[in-house]
Amino acid sequence: MNKQLLGVIDATTVHDDLRELALHRSVAAIPFGGRYRLIDFILSNMVNSGINSVAIFPKFQYRSLMDHLGSGKNWDLNRKRDGLFFFPTPNLDQPHHPGIGSLDHFADNIDFFERSTQEYALISNSYTVFNMDFQPLLDWHLKSGCDITEVQKDGASLGIYLVKKTLLMDLIATRNETGYSTMRDVVTDIDSQFKLCYYQCDGYALMVDTIDKYYTASMDLLNPEVWKQLFPKERPILTKVKDEPPTRYEKEASVRNSMVANGGLIEGTVENSIIARGVKIGKNTVIRNCIIMQKTQIKENCILESVIVDKDVRIEAGTVITAPEGSPAVIRKGTVQGVRTGS
């Protein structure tokens, strides 16, 4: 399979409903699950399916994405042949077309497609939380004689398309004549000349395109059945490796039904929450139904409930932040909450 499928990840998408988490990063680079980024799921799925050539197409605010991916070493994509490729668009003022698979962006890098040796291309968004083997998809596509196969979950598109590379290049070359701007345009055209097929994804899959869905997907990780579907041992979700000591739990600490990453300090109470790397939670502080991102510091005597706290936030002692269940509050990256008292 590694000679047949080319991985193409569209990281250009901007979701207004995620802007609180995407002010300083692309959607693909939004932290998830305490130690991952959203792009880790599709990238790991591709690598686990034997794909060893992956191109990522970003547009805005991709510095953190590049820092996270690096050379692709953590995904075994730092290769002399094939490997990980990064193609930011050279046309920032070009209008953004909603939908996955910008043909204009692909056209700016057409030499990559011309040089690649793979016969088929798997084009995907960067923000779906799922674990899927693409080998059965390719086999089914070939047996069905499809021109384009769209991956769906319960009949709804997951923004993932399998297409023969020669057809993809034709779509790129003729985009001005056909009016197709994205792969989504192609598959939603009721007058399309192509044979379109739909492949149903089994297991857990959720496109994270709103704050509510981000919160839902995060809380779902605390369900053992969902965890087993997303993180089977034979198909690991890979991410950037960071060597950090284990989190330290003080005598007063209490942690229930939560995920806690390395490098932190827990002195208070944590319930039904996801705590990322390097987080510090002070004495007599209660964290309930929350997502706390990297290196956040929460001082003593605080109460946080149904809150998403972005990276590098400092919450002063005695601060109370709560939100209705299912409608989380979002604290922006690098901000200070509460009033510091004393000298």
Coordinates of C-alpha atoms in Angstrom, one line a residue:
M1 CA 0.0 0.0 0.0
N2 CA 2.9 2.4 0.7
K3 CA 3.4 2.7 -3.1
Q4 CA -0.3 3.3 -3.8
L5 CA -1.6 6.0 -1.5
L6 CA -0.4 9.6 -1.2
G7 CA -1.5 11.5 1.9
V8 CA -2.8 15.0 1.5
I9 CA -3.9 17.0 4.6
D10 CA -5.7 20.3 4.1
A11 CA -4.8 22.5 7.1
T12 CA -6.2 25.7 5.6
T13 CA -9.7 25.6 7.2
V14 CA -10.8 28.4 9.4
H15 CA -13.8 27.8 11.7
D16 CA -15.4 30.9 13.2
D17 CA -16.8 28.8 16.0
L18 CA -13.3 27.8 17.0
R19 CA -11.7 31.2 16.9
E20 CA -11.2 31.4 20.7
L21 CA -8.8 28.5 20.4
A22 CA -7.4 29.4 17.0
L23 CA -6.4 33.1 17.5
H24 CA -2.6 32.2 17.5
R25 CA -2.6 28.8 15.8
S26 CA -4.2 26.9 13.0
V27 CA -7.1 24.5 13.8
A28 CA -4.8 21.6 13.0
A29 CA -2.5 22.6 15.9
I30 CA -5.2 23.0 18.6
P31 CA -4.1 20.9 21.6
F32 CA -6.2 17.9 22.4
G33 CA -6.3 15.2 25.0
G34 CA -3.6 16.7 27.2
R35 CA -0.6 15.8 24.9
Y36 CA -1.8 15.7 21.3
R37 CA -2.8 18.1 18.6
L38 CA -5.8 17.6 16.4
I39 CA -3.7 16.9 13.3
D40 CA -2.1 13.9 15.1
F41 CA -5.2 11.7 14.4
I42 CA -5.3 11.9 10.6
L43 CA -1.5 11.9 10.4
S44 CA -1.1 8.9 12.6
N45 CA -3.9 7.1 10.7
M46 CA -2.1 7.7 7.4
V47 CA 1.2 6.4 8.8
N48 CA -0.4 3.4 10.5
S49 CA -2.0 2.6 7.1
G50 CA 1.4 2.4 5.4
I51 CA 1.3 5.8 3.8
N52 CA 4.9 7.1 3.8
S53 CA 4.5 10.3 1.8
V54 CA 2.3 13.0 3.3
A55 CA 1.8 16.6 2.2
I56 CA 0.4 19.2 4.5
F57 CA -1.2 22.4 3.0
P58 CA -1.6 25.2 5.6
K59 CA -2.5 28.8 5.0
F60 CA -2.6 31.0 8.2
Q61 CA -0.8 30.9 11.5
Y62 CA 1.0 27.7 11.0
R63 CA 4.2 28.4 13.0
S64 CA 3.0 26.2 15.9
L65 CA 2.0 23.5 13.5
M66 CA 5.5 23.5 12.0
D67 CA 7.0 23.4 15.4
H68 CA 4.8 20.5 16.4
L69 CA 5.5 18.4 13.3
G70 CA 9.2 19.3 12.8
S71 CA 10.8 16.9 10.3
G72 CA 8.1 14.3 10.9
K73 CA 10.5 12.1 12.9
N74 CA 7.9 11.2 15.5
W75 CA 5.7 9.8 12.7
D76 CA 8.6 8.0 11.0
L77 CA 8.3 10.5 8.1
N78 CA 11.9 11.9 8.1
R79 CA 12.9 9.9 5.0
K80 CA 15.3 10.3 2.1
R81 CA 12.5 9.3 -0.2
D82 CA 9.0 10.5 0.3
G83 CA 8.3 11.6 3.9
L84 CA 6.6 14.8 5.2
F85 CA 6.1 17.8 3.0
F86 CA 4.9 21.2 4.0
F87 CA 3.4 23.6 1.4
P88 CA 2.1 26.9 2.8
T89 CA 0.1 28.9 0.2
P90 CA 2.1 31.6 -1.6
N91 CA -1.1 33.6 -2.1
L92 CA -2.4 34.8 1.2
D93 CA -4.8 37.3 -0.4
Q94 CA -6.4 34.5 -2.4
P95 CA -10.1 34.1 -1.4
H96 CA -10.7 31.2 0.9
H97 CA -13.1 28.6 -0.4
P98 CA -15.0 26.6 2.2
G99 CA -14.5 22.9 1.8
I100 CA -11.6 20.4 2.0
G101 CA -9.1 20.2 -0.8
S102 CA -8.4 23.6 -2.3
L103 CA -7.5 23.0 -6.0
D104 CA -5.9 26.4 -6.2
H105 CA -3.6 25.6 -3.4
F106 CA -2.8 22.2 -5.0
A107 CA -2.1 24.0 -8.3
D108 CA 0.5 26.2 -6.6
N109 CA 2.4 23.0 -5.8
I110 CA 1.6 20.9 -8.9
D111 CA 5.2 19.7 -9.2
F112 CA 4.8 17.7 -6.0
F113 CA 1.9 15.7 -7.5
E114 CA 3.8 15.3 -10.7
R115 CA 6.9 13.9 -8.9
S116 CA 5.0 11.6 -6.5
T117 CA 4.9 7.9 -7.5
Q118 CA 1.7 6.9 -5.7
E119 CA -1.3 6.1 -7.8
Y120 CA -4.0 7.3 -5.5
A121 CA -4.4 10.3 -3.2
L122 CA -6.2 10.4 0.1
I123 CA -7.3 14.0 0.8
S124 CA -8.4 14.9 4.3
N125 CA -9.2 17.6 6.8
S126 CA -6.9 18.1 9.8
Y127 CA -9.4 18.1 12.6
T128 CA -11.3 14.8 12.8
V129 CA -10.8 12.8 16.0
F130 CA -10.9 9.1 14.9
N131 CA -8.8 6.0 14.3
M132 CA -9.2 4.4 10.9
D133 CA -7.2 1.9 8.8
F134 CA -7.3 3.2 5.2
Q135 CA -6.3 -0.2 3.6
P136 CA -9.9 -1.5 3.6
L137 CA -11.0 1.8 2.1
L138 CA -8.6 1.5 -0.8
D139 CA -9.5 -2.1 -1.4
W140 CA -13.2 -1.3 -1.4
H141 CA -12.6 1.7 -3.7
L142 CA -10.8 -0.4 -6.3
K143 CA -13.3 -3.2 -6.2
S144 CA -16.2 -0.8 -6.6
G145 CA -14.8 1.0 -9.6
C146 CA -15.3 4.4 -8.0
D147 CA -13.8 7.6 -9.4
I148 CA -14.1 9.4 -6.0
T149 CA -14.9 7.9 -2.6
E150 CA -16.0 10.0 0.3
V151 CA -15.6 8.8 3.8
Q152 CA -18.7 9.3 6.0
K153 CA -19.9 8.7 9.5
D154 CA -23.6 7.8 9.9
G155 CA -24.2 9.2 6.4
A156 CA -22.5 12.6 7.1
S157 CA -19.3 13.6 5.3
L158 CA -16.0 13.4 7.3
G159 CA -14.2 15.6 4.7
I160 CA -12.0 12.7 3.5
Y161 CA -11.8 11.8 -0.2
L162 CA -10.0 9.0 -2.1
V163 CA -9.3 9.7 -5.7
K164 CA -6.9 8.5 -8.4
K165 CA -4.0 10.9 -8.7
T166 CA -4.4 11.4 -12.4
L167 CA -8.1 12.4 -11.9
L168 CA -7.0 14.8 -9.1
M169 CA -4.5 16.4 -11.5
D170 CA -7.2 16.7 -14.2
L171 CA -9.5 18.4 -11.6
I172 CA -6.7 20.8 -10.8
A173 CA -5.9 21.6 -14.4
T174 CA -9.6 22.2 -15.4
R175 CA -10.7 24.0 -12.2
N176 CA -11.3 27.3 -14.0
E177 CA -13.5 25.6 -16.7
T178 CA -15.5 23.4 -14.3
G179 CA -15.8 26.0 -11.5
Y180 CA -14.7 23.4 -9.0
S181 CA -12.7 25.1 -6.2
T182 CA -12.4 22.2 -3.7
M183 CA -13.0 18.5 -3.6
R184 CA -16.2 19.2 -1.7
D185 CA -17.5 21.1 -4.8
V186 CA -16.8 18.0 -6.9
V187 CA -18.7 15.5 -4.7
T188 CA -21.6 17.8 -4.0
D189 CA -22.3 18.6 -7.7
I190 CA -25.5 16.8 -8.6
D191 CA -24.5 16.9 -12.3
S192 CA -21.1 15.4 -11.7
Q193 CA -19.8 13.1 -14.4
F194 CA -17.9 11.1 -11.9
K195 CA -18.9 7.9 -10.1
L196 CA -19.1 8.9 -6.5
C197 CA -19.1 6.3 -3.7
Y198 CA -19.5 6.6 0.0
Y199 CA -17.6 4.5 2.6
Q200 CA -18.9 4.4 6.1
C201 CA -16.4 4.8 9.0
D202 CA -16.9 2.4 11.9
G203 CA -16.1 3.4 15.4
Y204 CA -15.8 6.8 17.0
A205 CA -15.4 9.8 14.7
L206 CA -16.1 13.5 15.3
M207 CA -15.2 16.5 13.2
V208 CA -14.0 19.2 15.7
D209 CA -15.3 22.4 14.0
T210 CA -16.9 24.2 17.0
I211 CA -16.1 24.8 20.7
D212 CA -18.9 22.6 21.7
K213 CA -17.6 19.7 19.6
Y214 CA -14.1 20.2 20.9
Y215 CA -15.4 20.0 24.5
T216 CA -17.6 17.0 23.6
A217 CA -14.7 15.1 22.0
S218 CA -12.4 15.9 24.9
M219 CA -14.9 14.7 27.5
D220 CA -15.5 11.6 25.4
L221 CA -11.9 10.6 26.1
L222 CA -12.9 9.9 29.7
N223 CA -15.3 7.1 28.4
P224 CA -13.3 3.8 28.4
E225 CA -15.1 2.5 25.4
V226 CA -14.3 5.6 23.3
W227 CA -10.7 5.5 24.6
K228 CA -10.3 1.9 23.3
Q229 CA -11.6 2.9 19.9
L230 CA -9.3 5.9 19.6
F231 CA -6.1 4.4 21.1
P232 CA -5.8 0.7 20.3
K233 CA -2.3 -0.6 20.9
E234 CA -1.9 -1.8 17.3
R235 CA -2.8 1.6 15.9
P236 CA -1.2 4.2 18.2
I237 CA -1.9 7.9 17.8
L238 CA 1.6 9.4 17.6
T239 CA 2.6 12.9 18.7
K240 CA 5.6 15.1 19.4
V241 CA 7.7 13.4 22.1
K242 CA 8.6 15.5 25.2
D243 CA 10.8 14.2 27.9
E244 CA 9.2 15.3 31.2
P245 CA 9.1 13.9 34.7
P246 CA 5.8 12.4 35.9
T247 CA 3.3 14.7 37.5
R248 CA 3.7 15.1 41.2
Y249 CA 0.6 14.5 43.5
E250 CA 0.8 16.1 46.9
K251 CA -0.8 14.5 50.0
E252 CA -3.9 16.7 49.7
A253 CA -4.5 15.9 46.0
S254 CA -7.6 14.1 44.8
V255 CA -8.0 13.0 41.2
R256 CA -11.1 11.1 39.8
N257 CA -12.0 10.1 36.3
S258 CA -9.5 12.4 34.7
M259 CA -6.5 12.3 32.3
V260 CA -3.4 14.0 33.6
A261 CA -0.2 14.4 31.5
N262 CA 3.4 14.6 32.7
G263 CA 5.3 17.4 34.2
G264 CA 2.7 18.9 36.5
L265 CA 1.9 19.5 40.1
I266 CA -1.5 18.6 41.6
E267 CA -2.3 19.8 45.1
G268 CA -6.1 20.3 44.8
T269 CA -9.1 18.3 43.5
V270 CA -9.5 17.2 39.9
E271 CA -12.7 15.6 38.7
N272 CA -13.8 14.6 35.1
S273 CA -11.1 16.7 33.6
I274 CA -8.2 16.7 31.1
I275 CA -5.0 18.2 32.4
A276 CA -2.2 18.8 30.0
R277 CA 1.6 18.8 30.5
G278 CA 3.2 21.1 33.0
V279 CA 0.0 22.2 34.7
K280 CA 0.1 23.3 38.3
I281 CA -3.0 23.2 40.5
G282 CA -2.9 24.7 44.0
K283 CA -4.2 23.7 47.4
N284 CA -7.9 23.6 48.0
T285 CA -8.6 24.3 44.3
V286 CA -11.4 22.3 42.6
I287 CA -11.3 21.6 38.9
R288 CA -14.4 19.9 37.6
N289 CA -15.4 19.0 34.0
C290 CA -12.6 21.2 32.6
I291 CA -9.9 21.1 29.9
I292 CA -6.6 22.7 31.2
M293 CA -3.9 23.1 28.5
Q294 CA -0.1 23.2 28.8
K295 CA 1.8 25.1 31.5
T296 CA -1.3 26.8 33.0
Q297 CA -0.9 27.8 36.7
I298 CA -4.0 27.7 38.9
K299 CA -3.4 29.0 42.4
E300 CA -5.0 28.0 45.7
N301 CA -8.7 28.2 46.6
C302 CA -10.0 28.4 43.1
I303 CA -13.1 26.8 41.6
L304 CA -13.3 26.0 37.8
E305 CA -16.2 24.1 36.4
S306 CA -17.0 23.5 32.7
V307 CA -14.0 25.7 31.5
I308 CA -11.5 25.3 28.7
V309 CA -8.3 27.0 29.7
D310 CA -5.8 27.6 26.9
K311 CA -2.0 27.4 27.3
D312 CA 0.1 29.5 29.6
V313 CA -2.8 31.0 31.6
R314 CA -2.4 32.1 35.2
I315 CA -5.4 32.0 37.5
E316 CA -4.9 33.9 40.7
A317 CA -5.9 32.6 44.1
G318 CA -9.5 32.6 45.0
T319 CA -10.8 32.9 41.5
V320 CA -14.2 31.3 40.6
I321 CA -15.0 30.6 37.0
T322 CA -18.0 28.4 36.2
A323 CA -20.2 27.8 33.1
P324 CA -23.4 25.8 32.4
E325 CA -22.9 22.2 31.7
G326 CA -22.4 21.6 28.0
S327 CA -21.6 25.2 27.3
P328 CA -18.0 25.7 28.4
A329 CA -16.3 29.0 29.0
V330 CA -13.0 29.6 27.2
I331 CA -10.0 31.3 28.7
R332 CA -7.7 32.7 26.1
K333 CA -4.0 31.7 25.8
G334 CA -1.5 33.6 28.0
T335 CA -4.1 35.6 30.0
V336 CA -4.3 36.3 33.7
Q337 CA -7.6 35.6 35.5
G338 CA -8.6 37.0 38.9
V339 CA -7.0 39.7 41.0
R340 CA -3.6 39.2 42.6
T341 CA -3.6 40.3 46.2
G342 CA -0.7 41.2 48.5
S343 CA 2.7 42.6 47.6

